[in-house]
GROMACS .gro file of C-alpha atoms in nm:
model
  296
    1UNK     CA    1  -1.902  -1.668  -3.050
    2UNK     CA    2  -1.785  -1.475  -2.706
    3UNK     CA    3  -1.553  -1.226  -2.693
    4UNK     CA    4  -1.326  -1.507  -2.475
    5UNK     CA    5  -1.323  -1.768  -2.763
    6UNK     CA    6  -1.307  -1.542  -3.043
    7UNK     CA    7  -0.941  -1.568  -3.226
    8UNK     CA    8  -0.650  -1.418  -3.153
    9UNK     CA    9  -0.532  -1.240  -3.499
   10UNK     CA   10  -0.178  -1.302  -3.584
   11UNK     CA   11  -0.082  -0.928  -3.536
   12UNK     CA   12  -0.191  -0.950  -3.206
   13UNK     CA   13  -0.035  -1.249  -3.084
   14UNK     CA   14   0.280  -1.129  -3.215
   15UNK     CA   15   0.266  -0.828  -3.016
   16UNK     CA   16   0.218  -1.046  -2.728
   17UNK     CA   17   0.477  -1.254  -2.807
   18UNK     CA   18   0.727  -0.991  -2.878
   19UNK     CA   19   0.622  -0.841  -2.502
   20UNK     CA   20   0.674  -1.173  -2.336
   21UNK     CA   21   1.030  -1.244  -2.494
   22UNK     CA   22   1.093  -0.853  -2.339
   23UNK     CA   23   0.984  -1.001  -2.023
   24UNK     CA   24   0.759  -0.705  -1.980
   25UNK     CA   25   0.468  -0.709  -1.701
   26UNK     CA   26   0.127  -0.814  -1.771
   27UNK     CA   27   0.018  -0.472  -1.645
   28UNK     CA   28   0.200  -0.311  -1.919
   29UNK     CA   29   0.191  -0.568  -2.199
   30UNK     CA   30  -0.251  -0.487  -2.090
   31UNK     CA   31  -0.207  -0.121  -2.142
   32UNK     CA   32   0.013  -0.141  -2.469
   33UNK     CA   33  -0.271  -0.391  -2.633
   34UNK     CA   34  -0.536  -0.188  -2.486
   35UNK     CA   35  -0.370   0.177  -2.645
   36UNK     CA   36  -0.325  -0.003  -2.996
   37UNK     CA   37  -0.658  -0.137  -3.025
   38UNK     CA   38  -0.794   0.216  -2.932
   39UNK     CA   39  -0.568   0.367  -3.249
   40UNK     CA   40  -0.719   0.102  -3.449
   41UNK     CA   41  -1.071   0.190  -3.372
   42UNK     CA   42  -0.953   0.555  -3.430
   43UNK     CA   43  -0.828   0.435  -3.785
   44UNK     CA   44  -1.091   0.242  -3.856
   45UNK     CA   45  -0.832  -0.058  -4.087
   46UNK     CA   46  -0.597  -0.244  -3.925
   47UNK     CA   47  -0.335  -0.043  -3.728
   48UNK     CA   48  -0.043  -0.223  -3.963
   49UNK     CA   49  -0.140  -0.029  -4.248
   50UNK     CA   50  -0.109   0.342  -4.098
   51UNK     CA   51   0.075   0.620  -4.222
   52UNK     CA   52   0.259   0.841  -4.039
   53UNK     CA   53   0.050   1.150  -4.066
   54UNK     CA   54  -0.244   0.892  -3.919
   55UNK     CA   55  -0.038   0.866  -3.626
   56UNK     CA   56  -0.012   1.259  -3.593
   57UNK     CA   57  -0.340   1.304  -3.652
   58UNK     CA   58  -0.424   1.052  -3.403
   59UNK     CA   59  -0.179   1.241  -3.151
   60UNK     CA   60  -0.397   1.568  -3.194
   61UNK     CA   61  -0.705   1.375  -3.180
   62UNK     CA   62  -0.570   1.225  -2.814
   63UNK     CA   63  -0.479   1.599  -2.707
   64UNK     CA   64  -0.796   1.775  -2.826
   65UNK     CA   65  -0.951   1.521  -2.684
   66UNK     CA   66  -0.891   1.586  -2.326
   67UNK     CA   67  -0.673   1.276  -2.243
   68UNK     CA   68  -0.405   1.388  -1.982
   69UNK     CA   69  -0.051   1.381  -2.035
   70UNK     CA   70   0.047   1.129  -1.870
   71UNK     CA   71  -0.187   0.902  -2.083
   72UNK     CA   72  -0.103   1.072  -2.419
   73UNK     CA   73   0.312   0.966  -2.312
   74UNK     CA   74   0.157   0.574  -2.253
   75UNK     CA   75  -0.010   0.566  -2.581
   76UNK     CA   76   0.282   0.672  -2.736
   77UNK     CA   77   0.473   0.444  -2.569
   78UNK     CA   78   0.298   0.204  -2.662
   79UNK     CA   79   0.241   0.277  -3.037
   80UNK     CA   80   0.613   0.268  -3.075
   81UNK     CA   81   0.677  -0.095  -2.928
   82UNK     CA   82   0.417  -0.202  -3.184
   83UNK     CA   83   0.614  -0.067  -3.470
   84UNK     CA   84   0.918  -0.049  -3.383
   85UNK     CA   85   0.925  -0.382  -3.228
   86UNK     CA   86   0.626  -0.563  -3.374
   87UNK     CA   87   0.591  -0.402  -3.699
   88UNK     CA   88   1.007  -0.284  -3.738
   89UNK     CA   89   0.899   0.010  -3.900
   90UNK     CA   90   0.992   0.308  -3.618
   91UNK     CA   91   1.047   0.558  -3.881
   92UNK     CA   92   0.637   0.605  -3.860
   93UNK     CA   93   0.670   0.736  -3.543
   94UNK     CA   94   0.892   1.033  -3.662
   95UNK     CA   95   0.623   1.244  -3.613
   96UNK     CA   96   0.497   1.149  -3.294
   97UNK     CA   97   0.636   1.314  -2.939
   98UNK     CA   98   0.612   1.275  -2.572
   99UNK     CA   99   0.488   1.597  -2.395
  100UNK     CA  100   0.643   1.727  -2.085
  101UNK     CA  101   0.473   1.623  -1.726
  102UNK     CA  102   0.495   1.883  -1.488
  103UNK     CA  103   0.629   1.731  -1.185
  104UNK     CA  104   0.377   1.823  -0.865
  105UNK     CA  105   0.490   1.790  -0.506
  106UNK     CA  106   0.353   1.574  -0.321
  107UNK     CA  107   0.120   1.627  -0.070
  108UNK     CA  108   0.304   1.508   0.265
  109UNK     CA  109   0.082   1.404   0.577
  110UNK     CA  110   0.258   1.515   0.915
  111UNK     CA  111   0.307   1.242   1.188
  112UNK     CA  112   0.004   1.339   1.343
  113UNK     CA  113  -0.195   1.314   1.066
  114UNK     CA  114   0.004   0.983   0.989
  115UNK     CA  115  -0.103   0.877   1.313
  116UNK     CA  116  -0.490   0.975   1.326
  117UNK     CA  117  -0.497   0.774   0.979
  118UNK     CA  118  -0.333   0.441   1.098
  119UNK     CA  119  -0.573   0.449   1.420
  120UNK     CA  120  -0.817   0.487   1.226
  121UNK     CA  121  -0.801   0.191   0.951
  122UNK     CA  122  -1.120  -0.025   0.943
  123UNK     CA  123  -0.945  -0.368   1.116
  124UNK     CA  124  -0.614  -0.500   1.205
  125UNK     CA  125  -0.501  -0.599   0.875
  126UNK     CA  126  -0.539  -0.274   0.670
  127UNK     CA  127  -0.344  -0.058   1.001
  128UNK     CA  128  -0.073  -0.303   0.968
  129UNK     CA  129  -0.092  -0.278   0.577
  130UNK     CA  130  -0.103   0.072   0.577
  131UNK     CA  131   0.163   0.036   0.861
  132UNK     CA  132   0.383  -0.126   0.603
  133UNK     CA  133   0.391   0.173   0.384
  134UNK     CA  134   0.438   0.411   0.590
  135UNK     CA  135   0.709   0.244   0.846
  136UNK     CA  136   0.900   0.086   0.521
  137UNK     CA  137   0.815   0.350   0.254
  138UNK     CA  138   0.690   0.066   0.055
  139UNK     CA  139   0.475   0.128  -0.259
  140UNK     CA  140   0.119  -0.026  -0.250
  141UNK     CA  141   0.164  -0.249  -0.511
  142UNK     CA  142   0.464  -0.427  -0.323
  143UNK     CA  143   0.300  -0.391   0.050
  144UNK     CA  144   0.021  -0.643  -0.151
  145UNK     CA  145   0.266  -0.848  -0.287
  146UNK     CA  146   0.424  -0.926   0.099
  147UNK     CA  147   0.465  -1.319   0.189
  148UNK     CA  148   0.525  -1.404   0.556
  149UNK     CA  149   0.831  -1.522   0.459
  150UNK     CA  150   0.939  -1.166   0.333
  151UNK     CA  151   0.949  -1.075   0.692
  152UNK     CA  152   1.303  -1.134   0.873
  153UNK     CA  153   1.300  -1.104   1.268
  154UNK     CA  154   1.651  -1.243   1.283
  155UNK     CA  155   1.803  -0.941   1.068
  156UNK     CA  156   1.492  -0.673   1.103
  157UNK     CA  157   1.467  -0.666   0.721
  158UNK     CA  158   1.193  -0.651   0.478
  159UNK     CA  159   1.238  -0.812   0.169
  160UNK     CA  160   1.088  -0.605  -0.141
  161UNK     CA  161   1.066  -0.951  -0.388
  162UNK     CA  162   1.076  -0.795  -0.769
  163UNK     CA  163   0.944  -0.419  -0.706
  164UNK     CA  164   0.926  -0.178  -0.961
  165UNK     CA  165   1.168  -0.207  -1.205
  166UNK     CA  166   1.148  -0.599  -1.109
  167UNK     CA  167   1.436  -0.523  -0.863
  168UNK     CA  168   1.450  -0.694  -0.535
  169UNK     CA  169   1.612  -0.479  -0.206
  170UNK     CA  170   1.529  -0.489   0.170
  171UNK     CA  171   1.424  -0.236   0.377
  172UNK     CA  172   1.453  -0.190   0.736
  173UNK     CA  173   1.151  -0.355   0.989
  174UNK     CA  174   1.109  -0.168   1.260
  175UNK     CA  175   1.017  -0.309   1.630
  176UNK     CA  176   0.684  -0.138   1.635
  177UNK     CA  177   0.583  -0.242   1.311
  178UNK     CA  178   0.674  -0.598   1.336
  179UNK     CA  179   0.454  -0.621   1.654
  180UNK     CA  180   0.202  -0.483   1.477
  181UNK     CA  181   0.262  -0.721   1.210
  182UNK     CA  182   0.259  -1.056   1.458
  183UNK     CA  183  -0.023  -0.950   1.620
  184UNK     CA  184  -0.229  -0.908   1.234
  185UNK     CA  185  -0.038  -1.281   1.170
  186UNK     CA  186  -0.213  -1.424   1.494
  187UNK     CA  187  -0.541  -1.304   1.451
  188UNK     CA  188  -0.549  -1.418   1.050
  189UNK     CA  189  -0.413  -1.758   1.122
  190UNK     CA  190  -0.656  -1.831   1.425
  191UNK     CA  191  -0.965  -1.705   1.174
  192UNK     CA  192  -0.788  -1.977   0.933
  193UNK     CA  193  -0.680  -1.691   0.687
  194UNK     CA  194  -0.307  -1.702   0.710
  195UNK     CA  195  -0.204  -2.001   0.499
  196UNK     CA  196   0.156  -2.155   0.519
  197UNK     CA  197   0.358  -1.933   0.299
  198UNK     CA  198   0.101  -1.742   0.137
  199UNK     CA  199   0.020  -1.403   0.165
  200UNK     CA  200   0.105  -1.147   0.427
  201UNK     CA  201  -0.233  -1.005   0.382
  202UNK     CA  202  -0.471  -1.223   0.226
  203UNK     CA  203  -0.762  -1.121   0.010
  204UNK     CA  204  -1.095  -1.281   0.093
  205UNK     CA  205  -0.968  -1.574  -0.065
  206UNK     CA  206  -0.671  -1.656   0.122
  207UNK     CA  207  -0.518  -1.785  -0.189
  208UNK     CA  208  -0.549  -1.451  -0.325
  209UNK     CA  209  -0.375  -1.147  -0.199
  210UNK     CA  210  -0.526  -0.825  -0.120
  211UNK     CA  211  -0.554  -0.619  -0.422
  212UNK     CA  212  -0.426  -0.274  -0.455
  213UNK     CA  213  -0.801  -0.130  -0.487
  214UNK     CA  214  -0.856  -0.255  -0.127
  215UNK     CA  215  -0.644  -0.133   0.037
  216UNK     CA  216  -0.664   0.208  -0.136
  217UNK     CA  217  -1.021   0.192  -0.028
  218UNK     CA  218  -0.961   0.114   0.302
  219UNK     CA  219  -0.729   0.416   0.325
  220UNK     CA  220  -0.959   0.654   0.205
  221UNK     CA  221  -1.186   0.518   0.467
  222UNK     CA  222  -0.927   0.555   0.741
  223UNK     CA  223  -0.852   0.948   0.582
  224UNK     CA  224  -1.217   0.992   0.634
  225UNK     CA  225  -1.274   0.844   0.995
  226UNK     CA  226  -0.972   1.023   1.107
  227UNK     CA  227  -1.119   1.382   1.009
  228UNK     CA  228  -0.847   1.414   0.747
  229UNK     CA  229  -0.927   1.687   0.440
  230UNK     CA  230  -0.596   1.639   0.212
  231UNK     CA  231  -0.640   1.378  -0.057
  232UNK     CA  232  -0.488   1.119   0.070
  233UNK     CA  233  -0.382   0.735  -0.102
  234UNK     CA  234  -0.134   0.457   0.057
  235UNK     CA  235   0.118   0.605  -0.171
  236UNK     CA  236   0.069   0.919   0.063
  237UNK     CA  237   0.252   0.733   0.325
  238UNK     CA  238   0.524   0.636   0.112
  239UNK     CA  239   0.553   1.026   0.050
  240UNK     CA  240   0.508   1.072   0.423
  241UNK     CA  241   0.787   0.777   0.500
  242UNK     CA  242   1.121   0.986   0.292
  243UNK     CA  243   1.007   1.340   0.406
  244UNK     CA  244   0.984   1.267   0.783
  245UNK     CA  245   1.345   1.069   0.719
  246UNK     CA  246   1.466   1.364   0.529
  247UNK     CA  247   1.331   1.621   0.835
  248UNK     CA  248   1.519   1.345   1.102
  249UNK     CA  249   1.834   1.410   0.910
  250UNK     CA  250   1.828   1.078   0.745
  251UNK     CA  251   2.115   1.053   0.463
  252UNK     CA  252   1.929   1.123   0.135
  253UNK     CA  253   2.120   0.863  -0.057
  254UNK     CA  254   2.035   0.625   0.229
  255UNK     CA  255   1.655   0.676   0.189
  256UNK     CA  256   1.692   0.635  -0.233
  257UNK     CA  257   1.804   0.276  -0.158
  258UNK     CA  258   1.530   0.268   0.057
  259UNK     CA  259   1.285   0.365  -0.167
  260UNK     CA  260   1.431   0.173  -0.441
  261UNK     CA  261   1.494   0.542  -0.615
  262UNK     CA  262   1.718   0.443  -0.969
  263UNK     CA  263   1.789   0.812  -0.968
  264UNK     CA  264   1.880   1.060  -0.660
  265UNK     CA  265   1.729   1.379  -0.796
  266UNK     CA  266   1.390   1.164  -0.778
  267UNK     CA  267   1.440   1.114  -0.391
  268UNK     CA  268   1.589   1.487  -0.400
  269UNK     CA  269   1.188   1.592  -0.448
  270UNK     CA  270   1.106   1.501  -0.139
  271UNK     CA  271   1.383   1.838   0.030
  272UNK     CA  272   1.117   2.020  -0.124
  273UNK     CA  273   0.832   1.927   0.111
  274UNK     CA  274   1.087   1.856   0.451
  275UNK     CA  275   0.892   2.163   0.626
  276UNK     CA  276   1.094   2.084   0.982
  277UNK     CA  277   1.394   2.116   0.767
  278UNK     CA  278   1.323   2.430   0.553
  279UNK     CA  279   1.204   2.625   0.866
  280UNK     CA  280   1.539   2.508   1.053
  281UNK     CA  281   1.760   2.727   0.780
  282UNK     CA  282   1.858   3.012   0.868
  283UNK     CA  283   1.796   3.289   0.612
  284UNK     CA  284   2.088   3.487   0.528
  285UNK     CA  285   1.870   3.809   0.623
  286UNK     CA  286   1.914   3.695   1.003
  287UNK     CA  287   2.263   3.655   0.949
  288UNK     CA  288   2.322   4.048   0.857
  289UNK     CA  289   2.436   4.309   1.156
  290UNK     CA  290   2.124   4.419   1.350
  291UNK     CA  291   2.021   4.735   1.218
  292UNK     CA  292   1.792   5.010   1.450
  293UNK     CA  293   1.414   4.940   1.380
  294UNK     CA  294   1.257   5.222   1.216
  295UNK     CA  295   1.132   5.505   1.337
  296UNK     CA  296   0.757   5.539   1.269
   0.00000   0.00000   0.00000
C-alpha cells in the first residue's frame, strides 16, 4: 500500500477535523501534523499515550539537537494544539514552555540598491512582482496571491485579500507601479498567460499562481546580477518600503495600516533602521554652548 493510499488513523483524522473547525490555514495544518508525527517517532508509540515527562524530554531533545528557537516554538505550539484541543489533556503541557526569540533588526536596502535590484530582475513579470513588494509593502505570499481584479486603477488602490491573519486590507497604488503592471498585463495577455479573472502573476501553468519559491529565486538572481552583497529576499523590499516611508516623515500609524501590522510596536522596529531619520537628529552635545577647542 502506497503512502497516498494508506488509511488515516482516527487520531490524525480527529486532529485534522479540529484544525478545520478552527479554520487554520493549510500551511498551519501541515506544520502541526508534521511536528506531532515527529514527536510520535521520538516517543516510539502513539502520541496520545505520552506523559508530561515525555514532552519535557522531547523539548530537551530538540534543544540539544540544534533546532532553532523559531522551530522549537513551532513544535510546542503544534503539540499544545494536539494535547489541549484534540485530546483535551492540556495539563500535560505544563513542563513545556516557549523560548524567547531575540528580535533582530532587518537588513534594509537603500533606494539606490532597490532601483538596481528591480532593474536586474529576470523579466518583466518578476520586475512587476518585486515592484509590488516594494511599492506597496506586500508580503511575498500576498504578492503571488494577487488577481487582476485586485488592482483598482480608479481609486488607485490594491486590495489584499485575506493577508496574514486572514485579514483584508487596501494599500496604495502608485502611478509608476500601475504603468508597470499594465505593461506586464499587455505582455502576458499577448502570450496567452493572462486568464479572465485570473492571477496577476501566473505560474508556468496560468491556472496556478507564481509560487513564492519562484519569486524568491528571481529576487536572489536579481540581487546577484545587481552586485548587491546584502542578504536579500522579497521580504527585504517590504522592509525597505516601511523604512523609506519613515525616512520621508510618513506617519508611523499610517505605515502600520499599510503593512497590516496588528501591533504598533512591530512597525516601530523600522524606526531603528531608518538611518536618514536617525542621522537628522541633533545630538544634545551640539546644543551646548560652544566651547573653545582644547589646546594641543
